């Protein structure tokens, strides 16, 4: 079945898009306003844009009336943030921070979340997150311009905080130790460390790719 997006109401379109572009990593975003009042909220429309300069993208939706979420408003008042990655153990707490708290209520205070000071930015860091990125705002762009449904955040990473247990003695990531929560469609979640995860080497050349595919086609089992 082909769905013509132009003819679909948002409530039917969203679950088809958000339920198929999966799994999505979750950015647990700590921000504050110009007076230092903190905010913490999860966002799964989140990706790495480039490593030069190290840049993350998060799409922060607008409310139905077009107004900005607290995270977007804070980023305009204080263009600094911490993006945390979330372990399965933190799923419940992360989900709790997605509730609609009043504008002047900090999720960090209301949920008694343990934080530590960041090194290069004003918003605090969630102590229990094993990987976090201290960032500065590069841009926060309403999209689409004529009637924004979201604000697209580009954030440059200033420093990365990784739990020592995830690093080997040469300070390289121990991939198999990292287990991060990911968003699927509906109420479903997954995580990155799975028993059927596998490694796949990149083809050495175009010739090698064609040769191995020809072998696979002639030998499907
Ligand atoms: C796992 C998860 C992922 C989410 N992803 C997004 C997202 O990508 N964009 C968005 O606007 N809201 C997303 N939300 C909803 C926000 O977290 C929620 O609206 C939150 O209240 C926003 O907080 P704020 O108003 O303090 O900024 C997500 C919620 C959860 C639980």
PDB file of C-alpha atoms and ligand atoms in Angstrom:
ATOM      1  CA  UNK A   1       0.000   0.000   0.000  1.00  0.00           C
ATOM      2  CA  UNK A   2       1.270   3.442  -0.852  1.00  0.00           C
ATOM      3  CA  UNK A   3       0.350   6.287   1.533  1.00  0.00           C
ATOM      4  CA  UNK A   4       0.125   9.724  -0.093  1.00  0.00           C
ATOM      5  CA  UNK A   5       1.479  11.994   2.663  1.00  0.00           C
ATOM      6  CA  UNK A   6      -0.231  15.094   1.245  1.00  0.00           C
ATOM      7  CA  UNK A   7      -3.636  13.456   1.838  1.00  0.00           C
ATOM      8  CA  UNK A   8      -2.975  12.203   5.375  1.00  0.00           C
ATOM      9  CA  UNK A   9      -3.930  13.853   8.672  1.00  0.00           C
ATOM     10  CA  UNK A  10      -1.015  14.212  11.115  1.00  0.00           C
ATOM     11  CA  UNK A  11      -2.433  11.639  13.533  1.00  0.00           C
ATOM     12  CA  UNK A  12      -2.180   8.944  10.833  1.00  0.00           C
ATOM     13  CA  UNK A  13       1.104  10.126   9.315  1.00  0.00           C
ATOM     14  CA  UNK A  14       3.109  10.399  12.543  1.00  0.00           C
ATOM     15  CA  UNK A  15       2.817   6.725  13.624  1.00  0.00           C
ATOM     16  CA  UNK A  16       3.823   5.523  10.150  1.00  0.00           C
ATOM     17  CA  UNK A  17       6.941   7.710  10.113  1.00  0.00           C
ATOM     18  CA  UNK A  18       7.975   7.406  13.767  1.00  0.00           C
ATOM     19  CA  UNK A  19       7.125   3.688  13.754  1.00  0.00           C
ATOM     20  CA  UNK A  20       9.293   2.857  10.730  1.00  0.00           C
ATOM     21  CA  UNK A  21      12.341   5.113  11.143  1.00  0.00           C
ATOM     22  CA  UNK A  22      13.559   2.921  14.018  1.00  0.00           C
ATOM     23  CA  UNK A  23      15.415   2.339  16.250  1.00  0.00           C
ATOM     24  CA  UNK A  24      16.126   5.932  17.227  1.00  0.00           C
ATOM     25  CA  UNK A  25      18.657   6.907  19.896  1.00  0.00           C
ATOM     26  CA  UNK A  26      17.331   9.055  22.724  1.00  0.00           C
ATOM     27  CA  UNK A  27      18.851  12.434  23.603  1.00  0.00           C
ATOM     28  CA  UNK A  28      18.094  13.321  27.219  1.00  0.00           C
ATOM     29  CA  UNK A  29      18.519  17.067  27.015  1.00  0.00           C
ATOM     30  CA  UNK A  30      19.468  19.197  29.991  1.00  0.00           C
ATOM     31  CA  UNK A  31      19.043  22.942  29.522  1.00  0.00           C
ATOM     32  CA  UNK A  32      18.461  26.026  31.661  1.00  0.00           C
ATOM     33  CA  UNK A  33      17.066  29.507  31.256  1.00  0.00           C
ATOM     34  CA  UNK A  34      19.006  32.759  31.691  1.00  0.00           C
ATOM     35  CA  UNK A  35      18.405  32.626  35.453  1.00  0.00           C
ATOM     36  CA  UNK A  36      19.736  29.056  35.730  1.00  0.00           C
ATOM     37  CA  UNK A  37      16.352  27.258  36.184  1.00  0.00           C
ATOM     38  CA  UNK A  38      16.931  23.733  34.880  1.00  0.00           C
ATOM     39  CA  UNK A  39      14.961  21.523  32.494  1.00  0.00           C
ATOM     40  CA  UNK A  40      15.393  17.905  31.410  1.00  0.00           C
ATOM     41  CA  UNK A  41      13.467  16.181  28.588  1.00  0.00           C
ATOM     42  CA  UNK A  42      13.956  13.266  26.149  1.00  0.00           C
ATOM     43  CA  UNK A  43      14.012  13.583  22.338  1.00  0.00           C
ATOM     44  CA  UNK A  44      14.333  10.729  19.864  1.00  0.00           C
ATOM     45  CA  UNK A  45      14.402  12.776  16.648  1.00  0.00           C
ATOM     46  CA  UNK A  46      18.138  12.852  17.265  1.00  0.00           C
ATOM     47  CA  UNK A  47      21.282  12.127  15.242  1.00  0.00           C
ATOM     48  CA  UNK A  48      24.994  12.770  14.723  1.00  0.00           C
ATOM     49  CA  UNK A  49      25.407  15.241  11.835  1.00  0.00           C
ATOM     50  CA  UNK A  50      29.191  15.316  11.432  1.00  0.00           C
ATOM     51  CA  UNK A  51      32.330  14.838  13.500  1.00  0.00           C
ATOM     52  CA  UNK A  52      34.057  17.929  11.955  1.00  0.00           C
ATOM     53  CA  UNK A  53      33.046  19.923  13.891  1.00  0.00           C
ATOM     54  CA  UNK A  54      31.357  17.404  16.214  1.00  0.00           C
ATOM     55  CA  UNK A  55      27.680  18.246  15.748  1.00  0.00           C
ATOM     56  CA  UNK A  56      24.398  16.734  16.954  1.00  0.00           C
ATOM     57  CA  UNK A  57      20.879  17.343  15.593  1.00  0.00           C
ATOM     58  CA  UNK A  58      17.700  17.245  17.665  1.00  0.00           C
ATOM     59  CA  UNK A  59      14.240  18.117  16.398  1.00  0.00           C
ATOM     60  CA  UNK A  60      12.089  19.692  19.123  1.00  0.00           C
ATOM     61  CA  UNK A  61       8.419  19.768  18.164  1.00  0.00           C
ATOM     62  CA  UNK A  62       6.174  22.749  18.746  1.00  0.00           C
ATOM     63  CA  UNK A  63       3.005  22.441  20.848  1.00  0.00           C
ATOM     64  CA  UNK A  64      -0.291  22.230  18.914  1.00  0.00           C
ATOM     65  CA  UNK A  65      -0.797  26.016  19.302  1.00  0.00           C
ATOM     66  CA  UNK A  66       2.612  26.675  17.696  1.00  0.00           C
ATOM     67  CA  UNK A  67       4.340  27.635  20.962  1.00  0.00           C
ATOM     68  CA  UNK A  68       7.785  26.283  21.782  1.00  0.00           C
ATOM     69  CA  UNK A  69       8.547  23.537  24.288  1.00  0.00           C
ATOM     70  CA  UNK A  70      10.494  24.557  27.411  1.00  0.00           C
ATOM     71  CA  UNK A  71      13.721  23.065  25.985  1.00  0.00           C
ATOM     72  CA  UNK A  72      13.576  25.305  22.889  1.00  0.00           C
ATOM     73  CA  UNK A  73      12.772  28.393  24.932  1.00  0.00           C
ATOM     74  CA  UNK A  74      15.667  27.687  27.286  1.00  0.00           C
ATOM     75  CA  UNK A  75      18.112  27.171  24.412  1.00  0.00           C
ATOM     76  CA  UNK A  76      17.241  30.651  23.167  1.00  0.00           C
ATOM     77  CA  UNK A  77      17.840  32.134  26.618  1.00  0.00           C
ATOM     78  CA  UNK A  78      21.000  30.123  27.386  1.00  0.00           C
ATOM     79  CA  UNK A  79      22.535  28.550  24.251  1.00  0.00           C
ATOM     80  CA  UNK A  80      24.219  25.704  26.109  1.00  0.00           C
ATOM     81  CA  UNK A  81      23.087  22.140  26.811  1.00  0.00           C
ATOM     82  CA  UNK A  82      24.038  18.644  27.864  1.00  0.00           C
ATOM     83  CA  UNK A  83      22.844  15.696  25.765  1.00  0.00           C
ATOM     84  CA  UNK A  84      22.842  12.438  27.739  1.00  0.00           C
ATOM     85  CA  UNK A  85      22.455   8.944  26.363  1.00  0.00           C
ATOM     86  CA  UNK A  86      20.074   6.674  28.263  1.00  0.00           C
ATOM     87  CA  UNK A  87      20.613   3.135  29.538  1.00  0.00           C
ATOM     88  CA  UNK A  88      17.707   0.649  29.908  1.00  0.00           C
ATOM     89  CA  UNK A  89      18.000   1.116  33.702  1.00  0.00           C
ATOM     90  CA  UNK A  90      17.196   4.817  33.258  1.00  0.00           C
ATOM     91  CA  UNK A  91      14.125   4.192  31.039  1.00  0.00           C
ATOM     92  CA  UNK A  92      11.535   4.888  33.759  1.00  0.00           C
ATOM     93  CA  UNK A  93      13.203   8.109  34.923  1.00  0.00           C
ATOM     94  CA  UNK A  94      13.760   9.320  31.344  1.00  0.00           C
ATOM     95  CA  UNK A  95      10.077   8.654  30.573  1.00  0.00           C
ATOM     96  CA  UNK A  96       8.988  10.519  33.716  1.00  0.00           C
ATOM     97  CA  UNK A  97      10.821  13.641  32.482  1.00  0.00           C
ATOM     98  CA  UNK A  98       8.641  13.638  29.334  1.00  0.00           C
ATOM     99  CA  UNK A  99       5.554  14.459  31.427  1.00  0.00           C
ATOM    100  CA  UNK A 100       4.097  17.965  31.068  1.00  0.00           C
ATOM    101  CA  UNK A 101       5.575  19.739  34.057  1.00  0.00           C
ATOM    102  CA  UNK A 102       4.589  23.382  34.556  1.00  0.00           C
ATOM    103  CA  UNK A 103       6.998  25.879  32.954  1.00  0.00           C
ATOM    104  CA  UNK A 104       8.504  26.956  36.283  1.00  0.00           C
ATOM    105  CA  UNK A 105       8.948  23.382  37.591  1.00  0.00           C
ATOM    106  CA  UNK A 106      12.284  21.628  37.052  1.00  0.00           C
ATOM    107  CA  UNK A 107      12.019  17.907  36.216  1.00  0.00           C
ATOM    108  CA  UNK A 108      15.380  17.504  37.964  1.00  0.00           C
ATOM    109  CA  UNK A 109      13.988  18.885  41.250  1.00  0.00           C
ATOM    110  CA  UNK A 110      10.512  17.345  40.974  1.00  0.00           C
ATOM    111  CA  UNK A 111      11.905  13.855  40.300  1.00  0.00           C
ATOM    112  CA  UNK A 112      14.881  14.226  42.645  1.00  0.00           C
ATOM    113  CA  UNK A 113      17.416  13.448  39.897  1.00  0.00           C
ATOM    114  CA  UNK A 114      21.038  13.372  40.976  1.00  0.00           C
ATOM    115  CA  UNK A 115      23.163  15.831  38.949  1.00  0.00           C
ATOM    116  CA  UNK A 116      26.776  16.967  38.861  1.00  0.00           C
ATOM    117  CA  UNK A 117      28.171  20.262  37.514  1.00  0.00           C
ATOM    118  CA  UNK A 118      29.214  20.316  33.868  1.00  0.00           C
ATOM    119  CA  UNK A 119      32.731  21.434  32.959  1.00  0.00           C
ATOM    120  CA  UNK A 120      32.109  23.829  30.047  1.00  0.00           C
ATOM    121  CA  UNK A 121      28.384  24.662  30.068  1.00  0.00           C
ATOM    122  CA  UNK A 122      25.830  25.964  32.577  1.00  0.00           C
ATOM    123  CA  UNK A 123      23.189  23.166  32.526  1.00  0.00           C
ATOM    124  CA  UNK A 124      23.908  20.335  34.962  1.00  0.00           C
ATOM    125  CA  UNK A 125      24.707  16.751  34.036  1.00  0.00           C
ATOM    126  CA  UNK A 126      22.664  13.689  35.063  1.00  0.00           C
ATOM    127  CA  UNK A 127      25.092  11.696  37.206  1.00  0.00           C
ATOM    128  CA  UNK A 128      23.744   8.258  36.221  1.00  0.00           C
ATOM    129  CA  UNK A 129      24.113   8.661  32.449  1.00  0.00           C
ATOM    130  CA  UNK A 130      27.191   6.764  31.155  1.00  0.00           C
ATOM    131  CA  UNK A 131      27.713   9.035  28.114  1.00  0.00           C
ATOM    132  CA  UNK A 132      27.012  12.746  27.889  1.00  0.00           C
ATOM    133  CA  UNK A 133      27.936  15.551  25.532  1.00  0.00           C
ATOM    134  CA  UNK A 134      28.410  19.136  26.691  1.00  0.00           C
ATOM    135  CA  UNK A 135      27.335  21.317  23.765  1.00  0.00           C
ATOM    136  CA  UNK A 136      26.807  24.868  22.575  1.00  0.00           C
ATOM    137  CA  UNK A 137      23.936  25.831  20.287  1.00  0.00           C
ATOM    138  CA  UNK A 138      24.963  26.386  16.664  1.00  0.00           C
ATOM    139  CA  UNK A 139      21.433  27.125  15.430  1.00  0.00           C
ATOM    140  CA  UNK A 140      17.806  26.621  16.421  1.00  0.00           C
ATOM    141  CA  UNK A 141      15.788  26.876  13.251  1.00  0.00           C
ATOM    142  CA  UNK A 142      11.974  26.900  13.003  1.00  0.00           C
ATOM    143  CA  UNK A 143      10.852  24.372  10.351  1.00  0.00           C
ATOM    144  CA  UNK A 144       9.074  24.822   8.024  1.00  0.00           C
ATOM    145  CA  UNK A 145       9.604  28.588   8.084  1.00  0.00           C
ATOM    146  CA  UNK A 146       6.028  29.621   7.172  1.00  0.00           C
ATOM    147  CA  UNK A 147       4.293  27.459   9.818  1.00  0.00           C
ATOM    148  CA  UNK A 148       6.833  25.727  12.070  1.00  0.00           C
ATOM    149  CA  UNK A 149       5.978  22.287  13.475  1.00  0.00           C
ATOM    150  CA  UNK A 150       9.375  22.022  15.152  1.00  0.00           C
ATOM    151  CA  UNK A 151      12.661  23.737  15.891  1.00  0.00           C
ATOM    152  CA  UNK A 152      15.740  22.003  14.494  1.00  0.00           C
ATOM    153  CA  UNK A 153      18.657  22.230  16.882  1.00  0.00           C
ATOM    154  CA  UNK A 154      22.248  21.907  15.673  1.00  0.00           C
ATOM    155  CA  UNK A 155      24.583  21.659  18.656  1.00  0.00           C
ATOM    156  CA  UNK A 156      28.369  21.533  18.643  1.00  0.00           C
ATOM    157  CA  UNK A 157      29.884  19.072  21.108  1.00  0.00           C
ATOM    158  CA  UNK A 158      32.506  20.700  23.336  1.00  0.00           C
ATOM    159  CA  UNK A 159      33.408  17.648  25.399  1.00  0.00           C
ATOM    160  CA  UNK A 160      32.310  14.041  25.819  1.00  0.00           C
ATOM    161  CA  UNK A 161      31.995  12.384  29.224  1.00  0.00           C
ATOM    162  CA  UNK A 162      32.202   8.574  28.991  1.00  0.00           C
ATOM    163  CA  UNK A 163      32.110   6.243  31.994  1.00  0.00           C
ATOM    164  CA  UNK A 164      35.537   4.636  32.499  1.00  0.00           C
ATOM    165  CA  UNK A 165      33.960   1.164  32.491  1.00  0.00           C
ATOM    166  CA  UNK A 166      33.072   1.653  28.817  1.00  0.00           C
ATOM    167  CA  UNK A 167      36.691   2.318  27.801  1.00  0.00           C
ATOM    168  CA  UNK A 168      39.609  -0.053  27.345  1.00  0.00           C
ATOM    169  CA  UNK A 169      43.134   0.698  28.532  1.00  0.00           C
ATOM    170  CA  UNK A 170      43.795   2.686  25.338  1.00  0.00           C
ATOM    171  CA  UNK A 171      40.663   4.774  25.972  1.00  0.00           C
ATOM    172  CA  UNK A 172      38.812   3.196  23.048  1.00  0.00           C
ATOM    173  CA  UNK A 173      35.147   2.286  23.369  1.00  0.00           C
ATOM    174  CA  UNK A 174      34.368  -1.249  24.483  1.00  0.00           C
ATOM    175  CA  UNK A 175      31.405  -1.566  22.118  1.00  0.00           C
ATOM    176  CA  UNK A 176      30.074  -4.687  23.730  1.00  0.00           C
ATOM    177  CA  UNK A 177      29.775  -2.995  27.118  1.00  0.00           C
ATOM    178  CA  UNK A 178      27.593  -0.146  25.867  1.00  0.00           C
ATOM    179  CA  UNK A 179      23.861  -0.798  26.152  1.00  0.00           C
ATOM    180  CA  UNK A 180      21.698   2.163  25.216  1.00  0.00           C
ATOM    181  CA  UNK A 181      17.956   2.591  25.076  1.00  0.00           C
ATOM    182  CA  UNK A 182      16.347   3.241  21.690  1.00  0.00           C
ATOM    183  CA  UNK A 183      12.850   4.356  20.717  1.00  0.00           C
ATOM    184  CA  UNK A 184      10.699   2.221  18.436  1.00  0.00           C
ATOM    185  CA  UNK A 185       7.109   2.929  17.315  1.00  0.00           C
ATOM    186  CA  UNK A 186       4.147   3.319  19.667  1.00  0.00           C
ATOM    187  CA  UNK A 187       5.094   2.495  23.251  1.00  0.00           C
ATOM    188  CA  UNK A 188       7.912   0.143  22.196  1.00  0.00           C
ATOM    189  CA  UNK A 189      11.558   0.495  23.145  1.00  0.00           C
ATOM    190  CA  UNK A 190      14.650  -1.525  22.349  1.00  0.00           C
ATOM    191  CA  UNK A 191      18.271  -1.452  23.352  1.00  0.00           C
ATOM    192  CA  UNK A 192      21.549  -1.547  21.517  1.00  0.00           C
ATOM    193  CA  UNK A 193      23.153  -4.644  23.074  1.00  0.00           C
ATOM    194  CA  UNK A 194      21.296  -7.656  21.690  1.00  0.00           C
ATOM    195  CA  UNK A 195      22.327 -11.326  21.493  1.00  0.00           C
ATOM    196  CA  UNK A 196      21.980 -11.304  17.696  1.00  0.00           C
ATOM    197  CA  UNK A 197      24.117  -8.184  17.089  1.00  0.00           C
ATOM    198  CA  UNK A 198      26.788  -8.969  14.485  1.00  0.00           C
ATOM    199  CA  UNK A 199      29.838  -7.435  12.811  1.00  0.00           C
ATOM    200  CA  UNK A 200      30.074  -6.735   9.074  1.00  0.00           C
ATOM    201  CA  UNK A 201      33.287  -5.568   7.420  1.00  0.00           C
ATOM    202  CA  UNK A 202      33.002  -2.936   4.668  1.00  0.00           C
ATOM    203  CA  UNK A 203      33.879  -4.249   1.160  1.00  0.00           C
ATOM    204  CA  UNK A 204      37.505  -3.496   0.286  1.00  0.00           C
ATOM    205  CA  UNK A 205      36.508  -2.275  -3.204  1.00  0.00           C
ATOM    206  CA  UNK A 206      33.590  -2.135  -5.652  1.00  0.00           C
ATOM    207  CA  UNK A 207      34.943  -5.307  -7.338  1.00  0.00           C
ATOM    208  CA  UNK A 208      35.025  -7.131  -4.021  1.00  0.00           C
ATOM    209  CA  UNK A 209      31.426  -6.012  -3.281  1.00  0.00           C
ATOM    210  CA  UNK A 210      30.159  -7.304  -6.674  1.00  0.00           C
ATOM    211  CA  UNK A 211      32.098 -10.570  -6.330  1.00  0.00           C
ATOM    212  CA  UNK A 212      30.774 -11.339  -2.859  1.00  0.00           C
ATOM    213  CA  UNK A 213      27.206 -10.397  -3.870  1.00  0.00           C
ATOM    214  CA  UNK A 214      27.432 -12.659  -6.963  1.00  0.00           C
ATOM    215  CA  UNK A 215      28.532 -15.499  -4.701  1.00  0.00           C
ATOM    216  CA  UNK A 216      25.676 -14.762  -2.274  1.00  0.00           C
ATOM    217  CA  UNK A 217      23.110 -14.695  -5.146  1.00  0.00           C
ATOM    218  CA  UNK A 218      24.296 -18.052  -6.494  1.00  0.00           C
ATOM    219  CA  UNK A 219      24.459 -19.535  -3.006  1.00  0.00           C
ATOM    220  CA  UNK A 220      21.460 -18.051  -1.125  1.00  0.00           C
ATOM    221  CA  UNK A 221      21.712 -20.436   1.861  1.00  0.00           C
TER     222      UNK A 221
HETATM  223  C1  LIG B   1      11.380   8.491  24.411  1.00  0.00           C
HETATM  224  C2  LIG B   1      10.791   9.818  24.078  1.00  0.00           C
HETATM  225  C3  LIG B   1      11.185  10.468  22.933  1.00  0.00           C
HETATM  226  C4  LIG B   1      10.664  11.729  22.607  1.00  0.00           C
HETATM  227  N1  LIG B   1      11.086  12.336  21.469  1.00  0.00           N
HETATM  228  C5  LIG B   1      10.646  13.585  21.185  1.00  0.00           C
HETATM  229  C6  LIG B   1      11.139  14.252  20.020  1.00  0.00           C
HETATM  230  O1  LIG B   1      11.972  13.743  19.265  1.00  0.00           O
HETATM  231  N2  LIG B   1      10.676  15.514  19.785  1.00  0.00           N
HETATM  232  C7  LIG B   1       9.789  16.128  20.630  1.00  0.00           C
HETATM  233  O2  LIG B   1       9.424  17.285  20.397  1.00  0.00           O
HETATM  234  N3  LIG B   1       9.306  15.505  21.727  1.00  0.00           N
HETATM  235  C8  LIG B   1       9.715  14.264  22.031  1.00  0.00           C
HETATM  236  N4  LIG B   1       9.253  13.630  23.152  1.00  0.00           N
HETATM  237  C9  LIG B   1       8.321  14.343  24.029  1.00  0.00           C
HETATM  238  C10 LIG B   1       9.041  15.348  24.947  1.00  0.00           C
HETATM  239  O3  LIG B   1       9.984  14.691  25.765  1.00  0.00           O
HETATM  240  C11 LIG B   1       7.994  16.052  25.849  1.00  0.00           C
HETATM  241  O4  LIG B   1       7.159  16.848  25.037  1.00  0.00           O
HETATM  242  C12 LIG B   1       8.619  16.899  26.921  1.00  0.00           C
HETATM  243  O5  LIG B   1       7.587  17.280  27.819  1.00  0.00           O
HETATM  244  C13 LIG B   1       9.240  18.162  26.386  1.00  0.00           C
HETATM  245  O6  LIG B   1       9.768  18.829  27.493  1.00  0.00           O
HETATM  246  P1  LIG B   1      10.014  20.380  27.589  1.00  0.00           P
HETATM  247  O7  LIG B   1       8.682  21.091  27.353  1.00  0.00           O
HETATM  248  O8  LIG B   1      10.490  20.490  28.994  1.00  0.00           O
HETATM  249  O9  LIG B   1      11.036  20.772  26.590  1.00  0.00           O
HETATM  250  C14 LIG B   1       9.714  12.351  23.472  1.00  0.00           C
HETATM  251  C15 LIG B   1       9.289  11.689  24.632  1.00  0.00           C
HETATM  252  C16 LIG B   1       9.821  10.419  24.931  1.00  0.00           C
HETATM  253  C17 LIG B   1       9.368   9.703  26.175  1.00  0.00           C
END
